[in-house]
PDB file of C-alpha atoms in Angstrom:
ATOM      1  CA  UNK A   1     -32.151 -25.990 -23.361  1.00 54.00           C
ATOM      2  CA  UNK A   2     -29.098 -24.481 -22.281  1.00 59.00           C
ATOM      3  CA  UNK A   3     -28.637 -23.308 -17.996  1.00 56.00           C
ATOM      4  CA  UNK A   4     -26.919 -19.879 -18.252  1.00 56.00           C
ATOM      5  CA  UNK A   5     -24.329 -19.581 -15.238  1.00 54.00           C
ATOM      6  CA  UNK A   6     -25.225 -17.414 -12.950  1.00 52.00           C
ATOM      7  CA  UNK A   7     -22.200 -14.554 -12.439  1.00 49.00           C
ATOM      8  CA  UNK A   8     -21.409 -14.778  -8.415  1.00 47.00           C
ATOM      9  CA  UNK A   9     -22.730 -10.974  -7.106  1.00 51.00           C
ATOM     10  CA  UNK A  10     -20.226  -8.092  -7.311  1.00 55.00           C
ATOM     11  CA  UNK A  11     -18.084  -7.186  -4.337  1.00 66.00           C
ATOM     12  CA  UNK A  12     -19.677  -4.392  -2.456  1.00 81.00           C
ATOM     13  CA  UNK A  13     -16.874  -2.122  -2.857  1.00 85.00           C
ATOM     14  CA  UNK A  14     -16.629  -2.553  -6.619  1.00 88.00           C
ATOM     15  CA  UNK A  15     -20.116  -1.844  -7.309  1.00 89.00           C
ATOM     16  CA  UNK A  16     -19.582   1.454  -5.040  1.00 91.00           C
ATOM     17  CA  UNK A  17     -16.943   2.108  -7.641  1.00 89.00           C
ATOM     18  CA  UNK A  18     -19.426   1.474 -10.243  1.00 89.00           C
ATOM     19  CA  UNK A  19     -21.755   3.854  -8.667  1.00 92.00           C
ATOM     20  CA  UNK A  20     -18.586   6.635  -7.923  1.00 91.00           C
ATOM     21  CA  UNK A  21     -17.914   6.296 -11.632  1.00 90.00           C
ATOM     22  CA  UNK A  22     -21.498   7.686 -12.979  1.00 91.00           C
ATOM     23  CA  UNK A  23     -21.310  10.002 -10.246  1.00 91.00           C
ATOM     24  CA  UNK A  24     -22.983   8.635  -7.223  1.00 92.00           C
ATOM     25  CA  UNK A  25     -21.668  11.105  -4.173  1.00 94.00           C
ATOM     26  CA  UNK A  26     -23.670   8.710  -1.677  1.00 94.00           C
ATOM     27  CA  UNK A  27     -21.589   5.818  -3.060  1.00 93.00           C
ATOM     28  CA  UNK A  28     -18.498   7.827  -2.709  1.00 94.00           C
ATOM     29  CA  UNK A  29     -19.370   8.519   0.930  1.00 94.00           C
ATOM     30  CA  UNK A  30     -19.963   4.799   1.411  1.00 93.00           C
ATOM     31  CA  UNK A  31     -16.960   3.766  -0.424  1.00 93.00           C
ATOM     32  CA  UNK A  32     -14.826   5.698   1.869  1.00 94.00           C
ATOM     33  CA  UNK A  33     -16.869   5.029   5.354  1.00 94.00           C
ATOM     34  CA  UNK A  34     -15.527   0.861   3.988  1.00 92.00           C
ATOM     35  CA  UNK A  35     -12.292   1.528   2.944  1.00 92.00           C
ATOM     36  CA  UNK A  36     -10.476   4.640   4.394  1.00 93.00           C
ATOM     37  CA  UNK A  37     -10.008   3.031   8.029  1.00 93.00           C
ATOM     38  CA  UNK A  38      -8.078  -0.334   6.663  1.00 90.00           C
ATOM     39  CA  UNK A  39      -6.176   1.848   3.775  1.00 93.00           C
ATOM     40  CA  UNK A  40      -5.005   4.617   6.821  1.00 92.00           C
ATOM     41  CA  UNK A  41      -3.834   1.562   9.126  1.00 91.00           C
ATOM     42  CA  UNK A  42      -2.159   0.317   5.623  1.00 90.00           C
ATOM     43  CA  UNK A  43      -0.503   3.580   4.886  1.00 91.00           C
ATOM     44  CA  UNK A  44       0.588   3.799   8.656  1.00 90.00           C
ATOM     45  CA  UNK A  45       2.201   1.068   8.610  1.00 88.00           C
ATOM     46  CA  UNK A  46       4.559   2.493   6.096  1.00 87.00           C
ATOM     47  CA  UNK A  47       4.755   5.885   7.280  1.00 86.00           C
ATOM     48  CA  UNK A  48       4.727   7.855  10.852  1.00 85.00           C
ATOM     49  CA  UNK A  49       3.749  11.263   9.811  1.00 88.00           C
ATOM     50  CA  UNK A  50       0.119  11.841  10.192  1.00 91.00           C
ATOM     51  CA  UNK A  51       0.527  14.487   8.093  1.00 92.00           C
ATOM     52  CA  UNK A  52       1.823  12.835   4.975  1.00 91.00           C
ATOM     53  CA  UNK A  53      -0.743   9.928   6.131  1.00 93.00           C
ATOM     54  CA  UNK A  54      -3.601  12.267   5.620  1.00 94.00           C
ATOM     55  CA  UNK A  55      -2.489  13.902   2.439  1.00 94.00           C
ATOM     56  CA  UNK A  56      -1.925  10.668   0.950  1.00 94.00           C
ATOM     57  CA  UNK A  57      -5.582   9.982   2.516  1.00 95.00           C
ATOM     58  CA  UNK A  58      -6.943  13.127   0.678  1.00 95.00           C
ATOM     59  CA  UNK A  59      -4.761  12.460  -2.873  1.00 94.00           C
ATOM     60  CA  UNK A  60      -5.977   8.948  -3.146  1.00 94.00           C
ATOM     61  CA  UNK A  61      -9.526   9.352  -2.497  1.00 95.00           C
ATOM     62  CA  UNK A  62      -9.587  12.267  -5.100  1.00 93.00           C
ATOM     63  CA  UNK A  63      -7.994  10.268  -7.560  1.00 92.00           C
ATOM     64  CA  UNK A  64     -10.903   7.765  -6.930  1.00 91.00           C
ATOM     65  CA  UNK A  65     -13.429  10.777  -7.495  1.00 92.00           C
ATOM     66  CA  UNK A  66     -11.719  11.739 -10.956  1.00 90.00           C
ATOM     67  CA  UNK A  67     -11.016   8.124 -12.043  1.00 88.00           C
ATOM     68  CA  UNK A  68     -13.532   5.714 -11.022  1.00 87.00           C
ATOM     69  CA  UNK A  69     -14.753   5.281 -14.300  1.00 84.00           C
ATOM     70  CA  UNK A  70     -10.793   3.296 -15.083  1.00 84.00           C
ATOM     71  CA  UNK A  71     -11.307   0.447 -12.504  1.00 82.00           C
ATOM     72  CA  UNK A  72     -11.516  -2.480 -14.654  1.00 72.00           C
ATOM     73  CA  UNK A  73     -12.576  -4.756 -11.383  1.00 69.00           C
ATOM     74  CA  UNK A  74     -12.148  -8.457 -11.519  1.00 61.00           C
ATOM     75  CA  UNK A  75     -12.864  -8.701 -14.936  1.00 62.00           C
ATOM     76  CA  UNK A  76      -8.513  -8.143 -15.249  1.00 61.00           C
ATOM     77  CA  UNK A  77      -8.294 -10.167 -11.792  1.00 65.00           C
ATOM     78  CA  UNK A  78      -8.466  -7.198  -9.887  1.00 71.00           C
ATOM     79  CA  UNK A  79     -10.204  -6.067  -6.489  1.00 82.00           C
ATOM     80  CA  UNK A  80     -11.421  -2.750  -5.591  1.00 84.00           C
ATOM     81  CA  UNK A  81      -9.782  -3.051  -2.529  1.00 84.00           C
ATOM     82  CA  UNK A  82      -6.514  -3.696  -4.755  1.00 85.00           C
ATOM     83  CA  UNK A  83      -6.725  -1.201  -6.873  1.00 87.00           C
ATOM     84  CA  UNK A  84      -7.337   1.814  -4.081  1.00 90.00           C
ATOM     85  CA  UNK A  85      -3.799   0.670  -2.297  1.00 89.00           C
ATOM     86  CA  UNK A  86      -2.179   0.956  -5.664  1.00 87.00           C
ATOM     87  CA  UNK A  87      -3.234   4.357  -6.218  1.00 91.00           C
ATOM     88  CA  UNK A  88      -2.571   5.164  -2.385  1.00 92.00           C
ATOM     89  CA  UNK A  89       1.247   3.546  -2.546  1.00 89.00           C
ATOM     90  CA  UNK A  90       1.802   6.120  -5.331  1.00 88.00           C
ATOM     91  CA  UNK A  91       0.624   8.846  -3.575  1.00 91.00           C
ATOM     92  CA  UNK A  92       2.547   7.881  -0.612  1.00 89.00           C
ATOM     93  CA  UNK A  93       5.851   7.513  -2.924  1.00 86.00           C
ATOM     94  CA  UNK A  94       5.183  10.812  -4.737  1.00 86.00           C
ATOM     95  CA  UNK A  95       4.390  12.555  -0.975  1.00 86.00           C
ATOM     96  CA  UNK A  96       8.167  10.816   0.023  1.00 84.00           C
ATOM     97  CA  UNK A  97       9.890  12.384  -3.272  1.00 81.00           C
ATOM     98  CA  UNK A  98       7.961  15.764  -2.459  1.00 81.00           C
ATOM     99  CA  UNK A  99       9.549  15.740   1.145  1.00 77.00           C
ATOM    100  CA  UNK A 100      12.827  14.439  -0.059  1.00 69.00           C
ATOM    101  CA  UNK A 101      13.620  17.713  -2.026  1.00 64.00           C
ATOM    102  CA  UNK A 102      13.362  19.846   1.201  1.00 59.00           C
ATOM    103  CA  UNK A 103      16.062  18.466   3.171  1.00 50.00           C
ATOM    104  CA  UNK A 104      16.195  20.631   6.184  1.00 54.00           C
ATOM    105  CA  UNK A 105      14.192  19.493   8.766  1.00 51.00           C
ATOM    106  CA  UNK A 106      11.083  22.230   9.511  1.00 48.00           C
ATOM    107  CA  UNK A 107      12.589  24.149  12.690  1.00 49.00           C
ATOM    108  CA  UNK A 108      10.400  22.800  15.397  1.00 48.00           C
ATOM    109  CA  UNK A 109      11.584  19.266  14.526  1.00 47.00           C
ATOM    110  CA  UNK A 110      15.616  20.088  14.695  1.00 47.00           C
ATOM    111  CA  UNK A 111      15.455  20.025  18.472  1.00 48.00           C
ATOM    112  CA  UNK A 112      13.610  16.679  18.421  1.00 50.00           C
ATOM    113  CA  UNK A 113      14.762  13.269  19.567  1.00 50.00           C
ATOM    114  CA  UNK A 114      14.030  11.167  16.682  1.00 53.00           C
ATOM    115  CA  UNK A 115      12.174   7.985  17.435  1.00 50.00           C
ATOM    116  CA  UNK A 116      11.952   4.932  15.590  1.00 48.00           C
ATOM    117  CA  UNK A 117      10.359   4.657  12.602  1.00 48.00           C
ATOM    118  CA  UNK A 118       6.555   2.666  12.919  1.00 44.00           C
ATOM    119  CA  UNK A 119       7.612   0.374  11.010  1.00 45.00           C
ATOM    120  CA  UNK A 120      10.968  -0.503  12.709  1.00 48.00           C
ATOM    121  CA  UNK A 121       8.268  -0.860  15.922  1.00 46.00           C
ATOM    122  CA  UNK A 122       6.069  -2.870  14.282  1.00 45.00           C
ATOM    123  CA  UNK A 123       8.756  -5.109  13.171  1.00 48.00           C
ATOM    124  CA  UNK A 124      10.385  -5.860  16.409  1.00 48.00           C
ATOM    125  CA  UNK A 125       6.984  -6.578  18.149  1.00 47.00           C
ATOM    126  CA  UNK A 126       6.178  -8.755  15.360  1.00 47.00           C
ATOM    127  CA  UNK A 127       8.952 -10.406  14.513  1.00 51.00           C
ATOM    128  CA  UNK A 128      11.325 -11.527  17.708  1.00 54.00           C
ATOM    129  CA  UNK A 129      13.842 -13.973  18.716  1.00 65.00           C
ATOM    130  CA  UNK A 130      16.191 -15.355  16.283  1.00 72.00           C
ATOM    131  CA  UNK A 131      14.316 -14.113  13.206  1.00 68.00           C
ATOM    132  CA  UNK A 132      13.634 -10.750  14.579  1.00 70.00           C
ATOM    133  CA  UNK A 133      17.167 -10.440  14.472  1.00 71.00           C
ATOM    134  CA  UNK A 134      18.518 -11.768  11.590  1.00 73.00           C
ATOM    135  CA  UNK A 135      15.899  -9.743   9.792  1.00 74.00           C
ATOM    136  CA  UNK A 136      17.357  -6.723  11.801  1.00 74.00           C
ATOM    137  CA  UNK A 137      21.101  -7.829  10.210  1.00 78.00           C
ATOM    138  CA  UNK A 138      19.728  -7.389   6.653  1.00 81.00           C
ATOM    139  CA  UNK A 139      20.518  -4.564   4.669  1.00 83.00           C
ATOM    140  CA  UNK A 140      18.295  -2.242   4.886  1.00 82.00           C
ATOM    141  CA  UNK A 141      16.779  -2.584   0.837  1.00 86.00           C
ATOM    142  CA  UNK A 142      16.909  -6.192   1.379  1.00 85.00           C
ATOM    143  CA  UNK A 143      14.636  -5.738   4.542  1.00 83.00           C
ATOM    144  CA  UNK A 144      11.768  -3.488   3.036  1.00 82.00           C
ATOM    145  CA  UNK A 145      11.376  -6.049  -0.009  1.00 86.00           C
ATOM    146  CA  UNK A 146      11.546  -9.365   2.042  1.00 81.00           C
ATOM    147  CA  UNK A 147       8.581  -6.506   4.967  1.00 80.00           C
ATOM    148  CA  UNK A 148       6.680  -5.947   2.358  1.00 80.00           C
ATOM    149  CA  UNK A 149       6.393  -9.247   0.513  1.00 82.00           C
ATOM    150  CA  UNK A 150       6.245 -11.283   3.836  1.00 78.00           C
ATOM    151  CA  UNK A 151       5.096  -9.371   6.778  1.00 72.00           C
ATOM    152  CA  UNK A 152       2.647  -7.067   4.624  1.00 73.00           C
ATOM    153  CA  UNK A 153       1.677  -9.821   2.163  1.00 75.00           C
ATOM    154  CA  UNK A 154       1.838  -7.497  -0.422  1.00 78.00           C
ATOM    155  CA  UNK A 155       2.485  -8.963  -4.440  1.00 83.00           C
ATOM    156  CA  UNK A 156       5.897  -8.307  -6.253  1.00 87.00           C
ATOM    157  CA  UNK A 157       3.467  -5.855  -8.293  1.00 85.00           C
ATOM    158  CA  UNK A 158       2.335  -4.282  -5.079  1.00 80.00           C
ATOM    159  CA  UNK A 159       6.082  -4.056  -3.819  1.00 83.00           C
ATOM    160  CA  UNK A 160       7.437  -2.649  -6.989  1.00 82.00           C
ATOM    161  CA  UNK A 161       5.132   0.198  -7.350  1.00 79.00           C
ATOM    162  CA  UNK A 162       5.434   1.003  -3.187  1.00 78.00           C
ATOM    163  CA  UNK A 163       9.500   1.084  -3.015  1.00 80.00           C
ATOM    164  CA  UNK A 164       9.314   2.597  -6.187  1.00 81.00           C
ATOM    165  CA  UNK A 165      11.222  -0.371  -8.303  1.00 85.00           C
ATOM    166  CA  UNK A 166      10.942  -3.012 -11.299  1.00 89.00           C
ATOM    167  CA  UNK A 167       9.099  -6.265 -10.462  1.00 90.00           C
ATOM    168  CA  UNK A 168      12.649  -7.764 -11.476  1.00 92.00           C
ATOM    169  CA  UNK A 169      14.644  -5.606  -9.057  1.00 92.00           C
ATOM    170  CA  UNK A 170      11.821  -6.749  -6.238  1.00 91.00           C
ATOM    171  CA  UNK A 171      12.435 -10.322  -7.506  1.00 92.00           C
ATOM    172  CA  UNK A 172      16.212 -10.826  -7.037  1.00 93.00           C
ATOM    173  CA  UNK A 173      16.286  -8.444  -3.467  1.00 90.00           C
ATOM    174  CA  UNK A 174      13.364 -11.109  -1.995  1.00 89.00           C
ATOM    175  CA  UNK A 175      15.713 -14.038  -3.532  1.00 91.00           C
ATOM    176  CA  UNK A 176      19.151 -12.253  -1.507  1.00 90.00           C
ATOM    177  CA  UNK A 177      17.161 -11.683   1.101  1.00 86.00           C
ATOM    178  CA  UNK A 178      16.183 -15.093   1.999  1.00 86.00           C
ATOM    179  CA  UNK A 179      19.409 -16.437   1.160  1.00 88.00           C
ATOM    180  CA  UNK A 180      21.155 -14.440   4.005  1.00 85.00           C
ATOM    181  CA  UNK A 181      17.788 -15.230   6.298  1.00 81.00           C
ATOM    182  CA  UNK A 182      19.160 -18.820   6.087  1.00 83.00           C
ATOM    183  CA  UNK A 183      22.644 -18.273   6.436  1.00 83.00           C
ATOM    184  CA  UNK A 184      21.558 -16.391   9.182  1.00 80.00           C
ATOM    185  CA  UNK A 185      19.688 -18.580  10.709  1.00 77.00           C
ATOM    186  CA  UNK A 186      21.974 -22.063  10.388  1.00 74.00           C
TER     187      UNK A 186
END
């Protein structure tokens, strides 16, 4: 007699998805009462407009709407949670490249003091002393790779498709930039 394995119960969220694919809108409205607080701190974190925050917000959870029925789930290795902060790091990179082409700054922000970026906040409350500033020294590409990778704990995967660049190109800046960490810090 042979003892089938049990399967260990599916994540909450990807069942949701499961549910969002057939068409569920009460397990779309529970999806995003579980995710959309932790994915808008995410997205925060890399962006200070609360504007392009909730777009990205709005893009993203559409996508989920249209696509649900793609999310392979852990049967590729991969989380629900996972695969909503791909499609949101997208959004936010295609949002940046939409806002890049205007260039002039909307009137009522020309007469604006600019203040630091969230991220360069969040940095230098999380990271002080010594290492605060030798991370500070980097160059600036150098910096978001080694943030993102290390502060974040996001995957080279994750990285590439956020900064918009090859897993290789991620790779070698994470490599430079913990070679000059150490030089830095000798």
């Amino acid at each position: 007699m042979r003892l089938r394995k049990k399967r260990p119960p599916e994540p909450a969220e990807e069942h949701l998805l499961r549910l969002v694919a057939d068409g569920d809108r009460a397990a779309f409205d529970e999806l995003y009462r579980r995710t959309a607080p932790w994915l808008a701190v995410r997205l925060r974190r890399r962006c200070a407009d609360e504007q392009i925050v909730a777009e990205v917000m709005q893009e993203t959870y559409l996508a989920v709407w249209r696509a649900a029925g793609a999310f392979a789930g852990s049967a590729v290795g991969g989380s629900a949670a996972g695969w909503l902060w791909t499609i949101a790091a997208r959004r936010l990179v295609d949002a940046f490249r939409r806002r890049a082409h205007h260039a002039e700054p909307p009137v009522a922000a020309a007469g604006r003091v600019t203040a630091p970026a969230a991220e360069d906040e969040v940095l230098a409350a999380a990271v002080g002393g010594e290492v605060g500033d030798a991370l500070r020294t980097l160059a600036p590409e150098l910096r978001q790779v080694l943030q993102a990778l290390v502060l974040d704990g996001l995957s080279v995967r994750e990285t590439s498709v956020l900064l918009d660049l090859p897993e290789g190109t991620v790779k070698t800046r994470a490599r430079r930039a913990r070679i000059a960490m150490r030089r830095a810090l000798a």
